[in-house]
Amino acid sequence: MGRYVIRRLLQMIPVFFGTTLLIFLMVNVMGDPIAGLCGDRQCDPATAAQLRAEFGLDKPVWQQYLTYMGNVFTGDFGTAFNGQKVTELMATAFPITIRLTVVAIAFEIVIGISLGVVTGLRRGRPVDTTVLILTLVVIAVPTFVTGLLLQLLLGVKWGIIKPSVSPDPTIDELLVPGLVLASVSLAYVTRLTRTSIAENARADYVRTAVAKGLPRRRVVVRHLLRNSLIPVVTFIGTDVGALMGGAIVTERIFNIHGVGYQLYQGILRQNSQTVVGFVTILVLVFLAANLIVDLLYAVLDPRIRYA
């Protein structure tokens, strides 16, 4: 196991540098960030040259990238164009988005897996058909429509929740935004769990466990569910980074000043330091989540061993 972890960590190094380089290049072709600092009027050449020199934008792109990565390893993610440190923006944004992501993942695990088990064990019955139709509707409806509809009904019309959350929201305030963020992924988890349960229910080891007279609950939880969760864990693990980076729509609807909000502001203002800094952390989160998922395979299925 130790050798496998070390090998995976070494494999992450070129992936990390390649991904950050790609993001850095993409951000630098968005447009001229200096033009956005001067508002509607064009910057005079002297001011533009001074700003480019101040932010290091007068150097070649490859040199900017090497300088940026060198600063990253010292904990310096640069300075936004408004003069605020990117690390300060991260310190306020990431805790909020992490709480929102935890709520979303909890919905996926509790509701998604539970519905998947129920429908997988009752394949072809009315409850299975109903859940399949509902999940298909959730997948088909865009997230911004779901979010605005829940905000209108629960927040404005019925007054059950606040239409927008506080600057430092608690878990209670993030329940509805978390449900909106997790809605599409929750539907996929339900359908994926259902398919996996239905396929493994016909496996030889399940028939053997039933023939031995084991209680149905133990057969389902200990044998069937455990082996059926491998594709589900894979999806949820990769979904962690996607939820954190893809929360732009949800955070805009409920006025949550998290990672999605900061990325939106950075892209809107062409603030390359902010965008690259946040995406760099998201890349690390995604790589760490994938490593944890691979290690969980051996926990779920004893037949899997890493050399």
Short mmCIF file of C-alpha atoms in Angstrom, two decimals:
data_model
loop_
_atom_site.label_atom_id
_atom_site.label_comp_id
_atom_site.label_asym_id
_atom_site.label_seq_id
_atom_site.Cartn_x
_atom_site.Cartn_y
_atom_site.Cartn_z
CA MET A 1 0.00 0.00 0.00
CA GLY A 2 2.80 2.42 0.91
CA ARG A 3 4.55 1.90 -2.42
CA TYR A 4 1.30 2.46 -4.28
CA VAL A 5 0.66 5.75 -2.45
CA ILE A 6 4.18 6.97 -3.18
CA ARG A 7 3.81 6.00 -6.85
CA ARG A 8 0.49 7.82 -7.10
CA LEU A 9 1.94 10.93 -5.46
CA LEU A 10 4.79 10.93 -7.97
CA GLN A 11 2.27 10.59 -10.81
CA MET A 12 0.42 13.63 -9.51
CA ILE A 13 3.43 15.90 -10.00
CA PRO A 14 3.34 16.07 -13.84
CA VAL A 15 -0.47 16.16 -13.75
CA PHE A 16 -0.37 19.14 -11.38
CA PHE A 17 2.16 21.08 -13.44
CA GLY A 18 0.44 20.24 -16.72
CA THR A 19 -2.99 21.28 -15.44
CA THR A 20 -1.81 24.53 -13.89
CA LEU A 21 0.14 25.38 -17.05
CA LEU A 22 -2.95 24.80 -19.17
CA ILE A 23 -5.10 26.96 -16.88
CA PHE A 24 -2.42 29.66 -16.81
CA LEU A 25 -2.29 29.78 -20.61
CA MET A 26 -6.08 29.81 -20.93
CA VAL A 27 -6.44 32.65 -18.44
CA ASN A 28 -3.80 34.71 -20.23
CA VAL A 29 -5.70 34.56 -23.53
CA MET A 30 -8.96 35.87 -21.98
CA GLY A 31 -7.99 39.41 -22.85
CA ASP A 32 -5.94 42.31 -21.58
CA PRO A 33 -6.50 42.57 -17.79
CA ILE A 34 -4.93 46.03 -17.69
CA ALA A 35 -7.66 47.38 -19.96
CA GLY A 36 -10.27 46.42 -17.37
CA LEU A 37 -8.50 48.38 -14.62
CA CYS A 38 -9.04 51.69 -16.36
CA GLY A 39 -12.79 51.32 -16.75
CA ASP A 40 -14.46 52.45 -19.94
CA ARG A 41 -11.61 54.74 -20.90
CA GLN A 42 -8.44 53.34 -22.37
CA CYS A 43 -5.33 53.49 -20.17
CA ASP A 44 -2.63 55.86 -21.30
CA PRO A 45 0.55 54.05 -22.44
CA ALA A 46 2.63 55.15 -19.43
CA THR A 47 0.06 53.95 -16.89
CA ALA A 48 -0.49 50.68 -18.75
CA ALA A 49 3.26 50.03 -18.90
CA GLN A 50 3.62 50.75 -15.18
CA LEU A 51 0.77 48.40 -14.27
CA ARG A 52 2.15 45.62 -16.49
CA ALA A 53 5.55 45.97 -14.85
CA GLU A 54 3.98 45.99 -11.37
CA PHE A 55 2.04 42.76 -11.95
CA GLY A 56 4.75 41.11 -14.06
CA LEU A 57 2.61 41.12 -17.21
CA ASP A 58 5.40 42.62 -19.31
CA LYS A 59 7.36 39.35 -19.24
CA PRO A 60 6.89 36.36 -21.56
CA VAL A 61 4.13 33.94 -20.57
CA TRP A 62 6.53 31.08 -19.78
CA GLN A 63 8.51 33.34 -17.46
CA GLN A 64 5.31 34.52 -15.77
CA TYR A 65 4.35 30.89 -15.18
CA LEU A 66 7.73 29.94 -13.70
CA THR A 67 7.64 32.98 -11.45
CA TYR A 68 4.10 32.20 -10.37
CA MET A 69 4.83 28.53 -9.56
CA GLY A 70 7.95 29.54 -7.66
CA ASN A 71 5.84 31.87 -5.52
CA VAL A 72 3.14 29.21 -5.05
CA PHE A 73 5.60 26.85 -3.36
CA THR A 74 6.34 29.62 -0.85
CA GLY A 75 2.64 30.15 -0.16
CA ASP A 76 2.34 33.32 -2.25
CA PHE A 77 -0.54 33.13 -4.75
CA GLY A 78 -0.11 36.70 -5.89
CA THR A 79 -2.11 39.88 -5.43
CA ALA A 80 -5.46 40.71 -6.98
CA PHE A 81 -5.76 43.86 -9.04
CA ASN A 82 -7.57 45.56 -6.16
CA GLY A 83 -4.46 45.15 -4.00
CA GLN A 84 -5.82 42.33 -1.84
CA LYS A 85 -3.79 39.16 -1.37
CA VAL A 86 -5.25 36.11 -3.13
CA THR A 87 -4.57 34.08 0.02
CA GLU A 88 -6.85 36.44 1.95
CA LEU A 89 -9.63 35.83 -0.58
CA MET A 90 -9.03 32.08 -0.23
CA ALA A 91 -9.20 32.28 3.57
CA THR A 92 -12.71 33.73 3.37
CA ALA A 93 -14.04 31.83 0.34
CA PHE A 94 -12.85 28.25 0.80
CA PRO A 95 -14.36 27.62 4.28
CA ILE A 96 -17.79 28.65 2.96
CA THR A 97 -17.55 26.51 -0.17
CA ILE A 98 -16.21 23.56 1.83
CA ARG A 99 -19.27 23.71 4.09
CA LEU A 100 -21.52 23.96 1.04
CA THR A 101 -19.76 21.00 -0.61
CA VAL A 102 -20.02 18.89 2.56
CA VAL A 103 -23.77 19.53 2.66
CA ALA A 104 -24.08 18.61 -1.04
CA ILE A 105 -22.03 15.41 -0.63
CA ALA A 106 -24.12 14.46 2.42
CA PHE A 107 -27.29 14.76 0.32
CA GLU A 108 -25.72 12.62 -2.41
CA ILE A 109 -24.68 9.89 0.04
CA VAL A 110 -27.78 9.78 2.23
CA ILE A 111 -30.55 10.39 -0.30
CA GLY A 112 -28.87 9.17 -3.48
CA ILE A 113 -27.55 5.86 -2.17
CA SER A 114 -30.73 5.17 -0.15
CA LEU A 115 -32.98 5.69 -3.16
CA GLY A 116 -30.59 3.67 -5.32
CA VAL A 117 -30.70 0.70 -2.94
CA VAL A 118 -34.49 0.81 -2.66
CA THR A 119 -35.03 0.99 -6.42
CA GLY A 120 -32.30 -1.55 -7.17
CA LEU A 121 -33.94 -4.13 -4.90
CA ARG A 122 -37.38 -3.35 -6.38
CA ARG A 123 -36.44 -3.08 -10.03
CA GLY A 124 -39.45 -2.81 -12.33
CA ARG A 125 -41.90 -1.97 -9.56
CA PRO A 126 -43.85 1.32 -9.28
CA VAL A 127 -41.38 2.85 -6.79
CA ASP A 128 -38.53 2.12 -9.22
CA THR A 129 -40.36 3.71 -12.15
CA THR A 130 -41.32 6.77 -10.08
CA VAL A 131 -37.76 7.40 -8.88
CA LEU A 132 -36.36 6.94 -12.39
CA ILE A 133 -38.79 9.52 -13.77
CA LEU A 134 -38.00 11.99 -10.96
CA THR A 135 -34.24 11.64 -11.42
CA LEU A 136 -34.61 12.13 -15.16
CA VAL A 137 -36.57 15.34 -14.54
CA VAL A 138 -33.90 16.60 -12.12
CA ILE A 139 -31.15 15.88 -14.64
CA ALA A 140 -33.08 17.60 -17.44
CA VAL A 141 -33.85 20.80 -15.51
CA PRO A 142 -30.87 23.25 -15.38
CA THR A 143 -29.46 24.02 -11.94
CA PHE A 144 -30.20 27.74 -12.18
CA VAL A 145 -33.88 26.97 -12.78
CA THR A 146 -34.04 24.69 -9.74
CA GLY A 147 -32.21 27.23 -7.59
CA LEU A 148 -34.33 30.21 -8.62
CA LEU A 149 -37.54 28.21 -8.20
CA LEU A 150 -36.66 27.06 -4.66
CA GLN A 151 -35.48 30.56 -3.78
CA LEU A 152 -38.76 32.04 -5.01
CA LEU A 153 -41.02 29.50 -3.32
CA LEU A 154 -39.17 28.80 -0.05
CA GLY A 155 -37.56 32.21 0.41
CA VAL A 156 -39.85 34.85 -1.10
CA LYS A 157 -43.32 33.32 -1.21
CA TRP A 158 -43.44 31.03 1.83
CA GLY A 159 -40.69 32.60 3.96
CA ILE A 160 -39.24 29.27 5.09
CA ILE A 161 -35.65 30.29 4.32
CA LYS A 162 -33.81 33.53 3.69
CA PRO A 163 -33.61 34.35 -0.03
CA SER A 164 -29.88 35.03 0.36
CA VAL A 165 -27.55 33.68 3.03
CA SER A 166 -25.48 35.70 5.50
CA PRO A 167 -21.82 36.61 4.79
CA ASP A 168 -20.64 33.75 7.02
CA PRO A 169 -23.43 31.19 6.57
CA THR A 170 -24.06 28.30 8.95
CA ILE A 171 -24.87 24.75 7.92
CA ASP A 172 -28.60 25.42 8.38
CA GLU A 173 -28.50 28.28 5.89
CA LEU A 174 -26.66 26.11 3.36
CA LEU A 175 -29.14 23.22 3.35
CA VAL A 176 -31.23 24.48 0.43
CA PRO A 177 -28.23 25.78 -1.59
CA GLY A 178 -26.49 22.46 -0.91
CA LEU A 179 -29.52 20.55 -2.17
CA VAL A 180 -29.59 22.70 -5.32
CA LEU A 181 -25.86 22.17 -5.88
CA ALA A 182 -26.18 18.40 -5.37
CA SER A 183 -29.44 17.91 -7.28
CA VAL A 184 -28.01 16.70 -10.59
CA SER A 185 -25.23 14.66 -8.98
CA LEU A 186 -27.75 13.18 -6.53
CA ALA A 187 -29.85 11.95 -9.44
CA TYR A 188 -26.80 10.34 -11.06
CA VAL A 189 -25.80 8.68 -7.75
CA THR A 190 -29.31 7.27 -7.42
CA ARG A 191 -29.32 5.80 -10.92
CA LEU A 192 -25.75 4.52 -10.62
CA THR A 193 -26.46 2.83 -7.28
CA ARG A 194 -29.66 1.31 -8.64
CA THR A 195 -27.89 -0.19 -11.64
CA SER A 196 -25.01 -1.54 -9.56
CA ILE A 197 -27.34 -3.06 -6.94
CA ALA A 198 -29.55 -4.68 -9.59
CA GLU A 199 -26.54 -6.23 -11.37
CA ASN A 200 -24.82 -7.53 -8.23
CA ALA A 201 -28.08 -8.91 -6.79
CA ARG A 202 -27.77 -11.75 -9.33
CA ALA A 203 -24.13 -12.49 -8.49
CA ASP A 204 -23.03 -15.88 -7.14
CA TYR A 205 -21.77 -14.53 -3.81
CA VAL A 206 -25.21 -13.02 -3.08
CA ARG A 207 -26.99 -16.31 -3.87
CA THR A 208 -24.49 -18.14 -1.66
CA ALA A 209 -25.12 -15.75 1.22
CA VAL A 210 -28.89 -16.22 0.87
CA ALA A 211 -28.49 -20.01 0.66
CA LYS A 212 -26.49 -19.98 3.90
CA GLY A 213 -29.52 -18.49 5.62
CA LEU A 214 -28.04 -15.09 6.42
CA PRO A 215 -30.55 -12.37 7.34
CA ARG A 216 -31.66 -10.25 4.38
CA ARG A 217 -30.40 -7.05 5.98
CA ARG A 218 -26.91 -8.52 6.43
CA VAL A 219 -26.87 -9.82 2.85
CA VAL A 220 -27.81 -6.39 1.52
CA VAL A 221 -25.55 -4.26 3.74
CA ARG A 222 -22.53 -6.52 4.23
CA HIS A 223 -22.30 -8.22 0.83
CA LEU A 224 -24.45 -6.55 -1.83
CA LEU A 225 -24.10 -2.87 -0.95
CA ARG A 226 -20.42 -3.02 -0.12
CA ASN A 227 -19.44 -4.40 -3.51
CA SER A 228 -21.94 -2.20 -5.35
CA LEU A 229 -20.51 1.04 -3.97
CA ILE A 230 -17.24 1.00 -5.95
CA PRO A 231 -18.60 2.87 -9.03
CA VAL A 232 -20.61 5.16 -6.73
CA VAL A 233 -17.55 6.06 -4.66
CA THR A 234 -15.66 6.75 -7.88
CA PHE A 235 -18.34 9.19 -9.03
CA ILE A 236 -18.64 10.95 -5.65
CA GLY A 237 -14.86 11.26 -5.34
CA THR A 238 -14.51 12.95 -8.70
CA ASP A 239 -17.58 15.04 -7.96
CA VAL A 240 -15.97 16.75 -4.94
CA GLY A 241 -13.75 18.95 -7.08
CA ALA A 242 -16.53 19.48 -9.60
CA LEU A 243 -18.91 20.70 -6.89
CA MET A 244 -16.38 23.12 -5.42
CA GLY A 245 -15.44 24.55 -8.79
CA GLY A 246 -18.91 24.37 -10.29
CA ALA A 247 -20.74 26.19 -7.51
CA ILE A 248 -20.73 29.46 -9.45
CA VAL A 249 -24.42 29.33 -10.37
CA THR A 250 -25.61 28.25 -6.92
CA GLU A 251 -23.47 30.80 -5.11
CA ARG A 252 -24.66 33.58 -7.39
CA ILE A 253 -28.32 32.70 -6.80
CA PHE A 254 -28.06 32.61 -3.00
CA ASN A 255 -25.40 35.36 -2.73
CA ILE A 256 -22.80 33.03 -1.25
CA HIS A 257 -19.33 34.58 -1.30
CA GLY A 258 -17.44 31.34 -1.81
CA VAL A 259 -15.04 29.94 -4.40
CA GLY A 260 -17.58 30.11 -7.22
CA TYR A 261 -18.29 33.77 -6.48
CA GLN A 262 -14.59 34.67 -6.43
CA LEU A 263 -13.97 32.78 -9.68
CA TYR A 264 -16.89 34.60 -11.31
CA GLN A 265 -15.56 37.97 -10.18
CA GLY A 266 -12.05 37.06 -11.30
CA ILE A 267 -13.20 36.03 -14.76
CA LEU A 268 -15.49 39.04 -15.09
CA ARG A 269 -12.69 41.46 -14.17
CA GLN A 270 -10.03 39.43 -16.03
CA ASN A 271 -8.12 39.06 -12.76
CA SER A 272 -5.73 36.29 -13.75
CA GLN A 273 -4.03 36.05 -10.35
CA THR A 274 -7.31 35.27 -8.59
CA VAL A 275 -8.52 32.76 -11.19
CA VAL A 276 -5.24 30.85 -11.44
CA GLY A 277 -4.76 30.84 -7.66
CA PHE A 278 -8.19 29.39 -6.92
CA VAL A 279 -7.99 26.86 -9.75
CA THR A 280 -4.58 25.72 -8.48
CA ILE A 281 -6.10 24.80 -5.13
CA LEU A 282 -9.04 23.10 -6.85
CA VAL A 283 -6.58 20.97 -8.86
CA LEU A 284 -4.94 19.84 -5.60
CA VAL A 285 -8.35 19.02 -4.13
CA PHE A 286 -9.27 16.99 -7.20
CA LEU A 287 -6.00 15.03 -7.12
CA ALA A 288 -6.33 14.32 -3.39
CA ALA A 289 -9.94 13.18 -3.80
CA ASN A 290 -8.94 10.76 -6.56
CA LEU A 291 -6.18 9.27 -4.40
CA ILE A 292 -8.58 8.78 -1.49
CA VAL A 293 -11.09 7.10 -3.82
CA ASP A 294 -8.45 4.66 -5.07
CA LEU A 295 -7.54 3.75 -1.49
CA LEU A 296 -11.19 3.22 -0.60
CA TYR A 297 -11.47 0.51 -3.25
CA ALA A 298 -9.41 -1.85 -1.09
CA VAL A 299 -11.64 -1.07 1.90
CA LEU A 300 -14.85 -1.82 0.02
CA ASP A 301 -13.59 -4.89 -1.85
CA PRO A 302 -11.04 -7.11 -0.03
CA ARG A 303 -10.10 -8.70 -3.35
CA ILE A 304 -8.43 -5.45 -4.43
CA ARG A 305 -4.83 -5.21 -3.30
CA TYR A 306 -2.24 -2.59 -4.18
CA ALA A 307 1.36 -3.66 -4.61
#
